[in-house]
């Protein structure tokens, strides 16, 4: 699709579906932020899904640098694979206890409002005081991106400037607007349970949560406790609404709705000053939309019409 000669560095997001057909794909850097249950409508077991994801390491060599989340047990387990061990590994973590070990082998650790980084002989420090992104997972993403940037020669000041000014990507905890004291966020890219969990961690209580979409046989009980603590209304749509309702419907005041439009309208009607309306579906979009982008754009279009 692209002429590789036009670029010095090409960054690709690679799905398990794509990796099933890997033969010669040889990335110089591999970033693994997390590994959670997904696509169990395509894969018979979680093990099959993990094995598909594992193929990203198929052609690693001594020049490959893998950048891995030390706080995700499934990712750490992947690191034991001999294919990963063929190259260099940088870990990143939010756990202060891992700082000595990671600074010894290379990587990044976030401690309070600073990131400690070592990719060469010296330890560098970056501040998080100006970060605009919500959620602890955003700090993990910053560390992963920072390590890639340093691998390719980006300077300290340039990286710090991006940390201070970057406001995020569309459909990923994207702030839409405030209407009548209610804030609306578009997290349409949240297509699995782990993503919803991370989204909920980014907010306080009084969330009106819109979930649902294509049923991919996921289990939603891992977010039950967060639903109980933070979600005042749970609005369910799509093929997966019955499954989600069985798993977590009793943990909040729950509504099963027929259409996406109705769901957004009911969320608005139920909201009060100080509430947050969050679209974080925990499902793919293919039962109602072409993709998560179309779903997120439609949500924003509706919200921007509210008065």
CSV table of C-alpha atoms in Angstrom, one decimal:
chain,number,residue,atom,x,y,z
A,1,UNK,CA,0.0,0.0,0.0
A,2,UNK,CA,2.9,2.3,0.7
A,3,UNK,CA,6.3,2.9,-0.9
A,4,UNK,CA,8.7,2.0,1.9
A,5,UNK,CA,11.4,4.2,0.4
A,6,UNK,CA,9.3,7.3,1.3
A,7,UNK,CA,9.8,6.7,5.1
A,8,UNK,CA,12.7,6.4,7.5
A,9,UNK,CA,10.4,4.7,10.1
A,10,UNK,CA,7.1,3.1,9.5
A,11,UNK,CA,4.9,2.3,12.5
A,12,UNK,CA,2.2,-0.4,12.1
A,13,UNK,CA,-0.5,-1.6,14.4
A,14,UNK,CA,-0.7,-5.4,13.6
A,15,UNK,CA,-3.7,-7.5,14.5
A,16,UNK,CA,-3.9,-11.2,15.4
A,17,UNK,CA,-5.8,-11.6,12.1
A,18,UNK,CA,-2.8,-10.2,10.1
A,19,UNK,CA,-0.3,-12.2,12.1
A,20,UNK,CA,-1.9,-15.5,11.2
A,21,UNK,CA,-0.3,-15.0,7.8
A,22,UNK,CA,3.2,-13.8,8.9
A,23,UNK,CA,6.1,-15.2,6.8
A,24,UNK,CA,8.7,-12.6,6.2
A,25,UNK,CA,7.5,-9.7,8.4
A,26,UNK,CA,10.5,-8.5,10.4
A,27,UNK,CA,9.9,-5.4,12.6
A,28,UNK,CA,12.9,-3.7,14.1
A,29,UNK,CA,11.0,-2.8,17.2
A,30,UNK,CA,8.1,-4.7,18.7
A,31,UNK,CA,5.8,-3.0,21.3
A,32,UNK,CA,3.5,-5.1,23.5
A,33,UNK,CA,1.4,-2.9,25.9
A,34,UNK,CA,-1.0,-5.6,27.1
A,35,UNK,CA,-2.5,-9.0,26.2
A,36,UNK,CA,-6.1,-9.6,27.2
A,37,UNK,CA,-9.0,-11.9,26.1
A,38,UNK,CA,-10.3,-10.9,22.7
A,39,UNK,CA,-11.8,-12.3,19.4
A,40,UNK,CA,-13.0,-15.6,21.0
A,41,UNK,CA,-15.5,-15.8,18.2
A,42,UNK,CA,-12.6,-16.4,15.8
A,43,UNK,CA,-10.3,-18.4,18.2
A,44,UNK,CA,-11.5,-21.4,20.1
A,45,UNK,CA,-9.4,-20.7,23.1
A,46,UNK,CA,-7.4,-17.9,24.7
A,47,UNK,CA,-4.3,-20.0,24.0
A,48,UNK,CA,-5.1,-19.9,20.2
A,49,UNK,CA,-5.4,-16.1,20.4
A,50,UNK,CA,-2.1,-15.8,22.3
A,51,UNK,CA,-0.3,-18.0,19.8
A,52,UNK,CA,-1.6,-15.8,16.9
A,53,UNK,CA,-0.3,-12.7,18.7
A,54,UNK,CA,3.0,-14.5,19.5
A,55,UNK,CA,3.8,-14.7,15.7
A,56,UNK,CA,4.8,-11.0,15.8
A,57,UNK,CA,8.1,-12.4,17.2
A,58,UNK,CA,8.5,-15.0,14.4
A,59,UNK,CA,11.4,-13.4,12.6
A,60,UNK,CA,13.2,-11.6,15.4
A,61,UNK,CA,17.0,-11.4,15.4
A,62,UNK,CA,19.8,-9.8,17.4
A,63,UNK,CA,18.9,-6.4,16.0
A,64,UNK,CA,15.3,-6.6,17.2
A,65,UNK,CA,14.3,-4.5,20.3
A,66,UNK,CA,11.1,-5.7,22.0
A,67,UNK,CA,9.4,-3.1,24.3
A,68,UNK,CA,7.2,-4.9,26.8
A,69,UNK,CA,4.9,-4.0,29.7
A,70,UNK,CA,6.4,-5.5,32.9
A,71,UNK,CA,3.1,-4.9,34.7
A,72,UNK,CA,1.1,-7.3,32.5
A,73,UNK,CA,1.6,-10.9,33.5
A,74,UNK,CA,0.6,-12.3,30.1
A,75,UNK,CA,3.2,-10.0,28.3
A,76,UNK,CA,5.9,-11.0,30.8
A,77,UNK,CA,5.1,-14.7,30.1
A,78,UNK,CA,5.5,-14.0,26.3
A,79,UNK,CA,9.0,-12.6,27.0
A,80,UNK,CA,10.1,-16.2,28.0
A,81,UNK,CA,9.7,-17.2,24.3
A,82,UNK,CA,13.1,-18.0,22.8
A,83,UNK,CA,12.1,-15.8,19.8
A,84,UNK,CA,11.8,-12.8,22.0
A,85,UNK,CA,15.1,-13.6,23.7
A,86,UNK,CA,16.9,-13.5,20.4
A,87,UNK,CA,16.9,-9.7,20.5
A,88,UNK,CA,17.1,-7.0,23.1
A,89,UNK,CA,14.3,-6.3,25.6
A,90,UNK,CA,13.3,-3.0,27.2
A,91,UNK,CA,10.6,-3.2,29.9
A,92,UNK,CA,8.4,-0.4,31.1
A,93,UNK,CA,6.5,-0.3,34.4
A,94,UNK,CA,4.6,1.8,36.9
A,95,UNK,CA,6.0,-0.2,39.8
A,96,UNK,CA,8.7,1.6,41.8
A,97,UNK,CA,10.0,-1.7,43.1
A,98,UNK,CA,11.1,-2.7,39.5
A,99,UNK,CA,13.1,0.5,39.0
A,100,UNK,CA,16.5,-0.9,40.0
A,101,UNK,CA,16.1,-4.0,37.8
A,102,UNK,CA,14.8,-2.2,34.8
A,103,UNK,CA,17.4,0.6,35.0
A,104,UNK,CA,20.0,-2.2,35.0
A,105,UNK,CA,18.8,-3.9,31.8
A,106,UNK,CA,17.2,-0.9,30.1
A,107,UNK,CA,13.6,0.5,29.9
A,108,UNK,CA,11.4,3.0,31.6
A,109,UNK,CA,9.7,3.3,35.1
A,110,UNK,CA,7.1,5.9,36.0
A,111,UNK,CA,7.5,7.0,39.7
A,112,UNK,CA,5.0,9.6,40.8
A,113,UNK,CA,5.4,12.5,38.4
A,114,UNK,CA,8.6,11.4,36.7
A,115,UNK,CA,9.6,8.7,34.2
A,116,UNK,CA,13.1,7.2,34.7
A,117,UNK,CA,14.5,6.0,31.4
A,118,UNK,CA,17.6,4.1,30.3
A,119,UNK,CA,18.3,3.2,26.7
A,120,UNK,CA,22.0,3.8,26.8
A,121,UNK,CA,24.7,4.3,29.4
A,122,UNK,CA,23.0,7.1,31.3
A,123,UNK,CA,19.6,7.4,33.1
A,124,UNK,CA,17.3,10.2,31.8
A,125,UNK,CA,14.3,11.8,33.5
A,126,UNK,CA,11.1,13.1,32.0
A,127,UNK,CA,8.3,14.8,33.8
A,128,UNK,CA,4.6,14.0,33.7
A,129,UNK,CA,3.5,17.3,35.3
A,130,UNK,CA,2.1,18.5,32.0
A,131,UNK,CA,0.5,15.3,30.6
A,132,UNK,CA,-2.9,15.9,29.1
A,133,UNK,CA,-4.0,12.2,28.8
A,134,UNK,CA,-6.4,10.5,31.1
A,135,UNK,CA,-5.7,7.2,32.9
A,136,UNK,CA,-2.8,5.2,34.2
A,137,UNK,CA,-2.7,3.2,30.9
A,138,UNK,CA,-1.8,6.5,29.2
A,139,UNK,CA,1.4,6.7,31.2
A,140,UNK,CA,2.2,3.2,30.1
A,141,UNK,CA,1.6,4.2,26.5
A,142,UNK,CA,3.9,7.3,27.0
A,143,UNK,CA,6.7,5.0,28.2
A,144,UNK,CA,6.3,2.6,25.3
A,145,UNK,CA,6.3,5.5,22.8
A,146,UNK,CA,9.2,7.2,24.5
A,147,UNK,CA,11.4,4.1,24.3
A,148,UNK,CA,10.6,3.7,20.6
A,149,UNK,CA,11.4,7.4,20.0
A,150,UNK,CA,14.8,7.1,21.9
A,151,UNK,CA,15.6,4.0,19.8
A,152,UNK,CA,15.3,6.1,16.7
A,153,UNK,CA,17.3,9.1,17.9
A,154,UNK,CA,14.6,11.5,19.2
A,155,UNK,CA,16.0,14.1,21.5
A,156,UNK,CA,15.1,14.6,25.2
A,157,UNK,CA,13.5,18.0,24.7
A,158,UNK,CA,11.5,16.9,21.7
A,159,UNK,CA,10.1,13.9,23.6
A,160,UNK,CA,9.3,16.1,26.7
A,161,UNK,CA,7.5,18.6,24.5
A,162,UNK,CA,5.2,15.8,23.1
A,163,UNK,CA,4.5,14.5,26.6
A,164,UNK,CA,3.4,18.0,27.6
A,165,UNK,CA,1.3,18.8,24.5
A,166,UNK,CA,-0.2,15.6,23.0
A,167,UNK,CA,-3.9,15.5,23.7
A,168,UNK,CA,-4.6,12.0,22.4
A,169,UNK,CA,-6.1,10.2,19.4
A,170,UNK,CA,-9.7,10.1,18.2
A,171,UNK,CA,-11.9,7.4,19.6
A,172,UNK,CA,-9.5,6.7,22.5
A,173,UNK,CA,-11.0,8.4,25.6
A,174,UNK,CA,-11.6,11.3,23.4
A,175,UNK,CA,-13.3,14.3,25.0
A,176,UNK,CA,-16.3,15.4,22.9
A,177,UNK,CA,-17.9,18.3,24.8
A,178,UNK,CA,-19.7,19.4,28.0
A,179,UNK,CA,-23.5,19.8,27.8
A,180,UNK,CA,-25.4,21.2,30.8
A,181,UNK,CA,-22.6,20.2,33.2
A,182,UNK,CA,-22.3,16.7,31.7
A,183,UNK,CA,-19.1,15.6,30.0
A,184,UNK,CA,-19.1,13.2,27.0
A,185,UNK,CA,-16.2,10.9,26.1
A,186,UNK,CA,-15.8,8.8,23.0
A,187,UNK,CA,-13.9,5.6,23.6
A,188,UNK,CA,-15.2,3.7,20.6
A,189,UNK,CA,-11.7,2.0,20.1
A,190,UNK,CA,-12.4,0.1,23.4
A,191,UNK,CA,-13.3,-3.2,21.8
A,192,UNK,CA,-12.5,-5.6,24.7
A,193,UNK,CA,-13.1,-5.9,28.4
A,194,UNK,CA,-9.6,-4.8,29.4
A,195,UNK,CA,-10.0,-1.6,27.5
A,196,UNK,CA,-13.3,-0.8,29.3
A,197,UNK,CA,-11.6,-1.5,32.6
A,198,UNK,CA,-8.8,1.0,31.8
A,199,UNK,CA,-11.4,3.6,30.7
A,200,UNK,CA,-13.3,3.3,34.0
A,201,UNK,CA,-10.1,3.7,36.0
A,202,UNK,CA,-9.7,7.1,34.3
A,203,UNK,CA,-12.8,8.5,35.9
A,204,UNK,CA,-14.4,9.0,39.3
A,205,UNK,CA,-18.0,7.9,40.1
A,206,UNK,CA,-21.3,8.9,38.3
A,207,UNK,CA,-20.5,7.4,35.0
A,208,UNK,CA,-23.3,6.6,32.5
A,209,UNK,CA,-21.7,3.8,30.4
A,210,UNK,CA,-22.8,2.7,26.9
A,211,UNK,CA,-21.5,-0.8,26.1
A,212,UNK,CA,-22.3,-3.4,23.5
A,213,UNK,CA,-21.7,-4.4,19.9
A,214,UNK,CA,-20.8,-7.6,18.1
A,215,UNK,CA,-20.8,-10.6,20.4
A,216,UNK,CA,-17.3,-12.1,20.4
A,217,UNK,CA,-17.8,-14.5,23.3
A,218,UNK,CA,-16.0,-12.4,25.9
A,219,UNK,CA,-16.4,-12.6,29.6
A,220,UNK,CA,-17.4,-9.3,31.3
A,221,UNK,CA,-17.2,-10.2,35.0
A,222,UNK,CA,-13.6,-8.8,35.3
A,223,UNK,CA,-15.2,-5.3,35.3
A,224,UNK,CA,-18.0,-6.1,37.7
A,225,UNK,CA,-16.4,-4.4,40.7
A,226,UNK,CA,-15.6,-1.3,38.8
A,227,UNK,CA,-19.2,-1.1,37.5
A,228,UNK,CA,-20.5,-1.4,41.0
A,229,UNK,CA,-18.3,1.4,42.3
A,230,UNK,CA,-18.4,3.9,39.4
A,231,UNK,CA,-21.3,3.3,37.0
A,232,UNK,CA,-24.8,4.7,37.9
A,233,UNK,CA,-26.4,3.6,34.6
A,234,UNK,CA,-25.3,0.9,32.3
A,235,UNK,CA,-26.8,1.1,28.8
A,236,UNK,CA,-26.4,-2.0,26.6
A,237,UNK,CA,-26.8,-2.4,22.9
A,238,UNK,CA,-26.1,-4.7,20.0
A,239,UNK,CA,-25.6,-8.5,19.7
A,240,UNK,CA,-23.7,-8.7,23.0
A,241,UNK,CA,-26.1,-6.9,25.2
A,242,UNK,CA,-27.7,-10.1,26.6
A,243,UNK,CA,-24.3,-11.6,27.4
A,244,UNK,CA,-23.1,-8.4,29.1
A,245,UNK,CA,-26.3,-8.2,31.0
A,246,UNK,CA,-25.9,-11.7,32.3
A,247,UNK,CA,-22.3,-11.0,33.5
A,248,UNK,CA,-22.7,-7.5,35.0
A,249,UNK,CA,-26.3,-6.3,34.6
A,250,UNK,CA,-27.0,-6.6,38.3
A,251,UNK,CA,-24.1,-4.4,39.2
A,252,UNK,CA,-25.7,-1.2,38.1
A,253,UNK,CA,-29.1,0.2,37.0
A,254,UNK,CA,-29.1,-1.4,33.5
A,255,UNK,CA,-31.1,-0.8,30.3
A,256,UNK,CA,-31.1,-3.0,27.3
A,257,UNK,CA,-31.7,-0.8,24.3
A,258,UNK,CA,-32.6,-1.6,20.7
A,259,UNK,CA,-30.6,1.0,18.7
A,260,UNK,CA,-27.5,3.1,19.1
A,261,UNK,CA,-29.4,6.3,18.7
A,262,UNK,CA,-31.8,5.4,21.5
A,263,UNK,CA,-28.9,4.4,23.8
A,264,UNK,CA,-27.2,7.8,23.3
A,265,UNK,CA,-30.4,9.7,23.9
A,266,UNK,CA,-31.2,7.7,27.0
A,267,UNK,CA,-27.7,8.3,28.4
A,268,UNK,CA,-28.3,12.1,27.9
A,269,UNK,CA,-31.7,11.9,29.5
A,270,UNK,CA,-30.4,10.1,32.5
A,271,UNK,CA,-27.4,12.4,33.0
A,272,UNK,CA,-27.2,15.1,35.7
A,273,UNK,CA,-24.8,17.9,36.4
A,274,UNK,CA,-21.4,16.4,37.2
A,275,UNK,CA,-22.0,13.1,35.4
A,276,UNK,CA,-19.8,11.6,32.7
A,277,UNK,CA,-21.4,9.8,29.7
A,278,UNK,CA,-18.8,7.3,28.4
A,279,UNK,CA,-19.1,5.3,25.2
A,280,UNK,CA,-16.7,2.4,25.9
A,281,UNK,CA,-18.3,-0.6,24.1
A,282,UNK,CA,-16.1,-3.5,25.1
A,283,UNK,CA,-17.1,-5.0,21.7
A,284,UNK,CA,-16.3,-4.6,18.1
A,285,UNK,CA,-18.6,-2.6,16.0
A,286,UNK,CA,-19.5,-4.9,13.1
A,287,UNK,CA,-23.1,-5.6,14.1
A,288,UNK,CA,-24.1,-2.0,13.6
A,289,UNK,CA,-21.2,-0.1,12.0
A,290,UNK,CA,-18.4,-0.6,9.4
A,291,UNK,CA,-15.8,-0.1,12.1
A,292,UNK,CA,-15.0,1.6,15.4
A,293,UNK,CA,-14.3,4.9,13.6
A,294,UNK,CA,-17.8,5.1,12.1
A,295,UNK,CA,-19.3,4.2,15.5
A,296,UNK,CA,-17.3,6.9,17.3
A,297,UNK,CA,-18.0,9.6,14.7
A,298,UNK,CA,-21.7,8.9,14.9
A,299,UNK,CA,-21.6,9.2,18.7
A,300,UNK,CA,-19.8,12.6,18.4
A,301,UNK,CA,-22.3,13.7,15.7
A,302,UNK,CA,-25.2,13.0,18.1
A,303,UNK,CA,-23.6,14.6,21.1
A,304,UNK,CA,-22.8,17.7,19.1
A,305,UNK,CA,-26.5,18.2,18.4
A,306,UNK,CA,-27.5,18.2,22.1
A,307,UNK,CA,-28.5,21.5,23.6
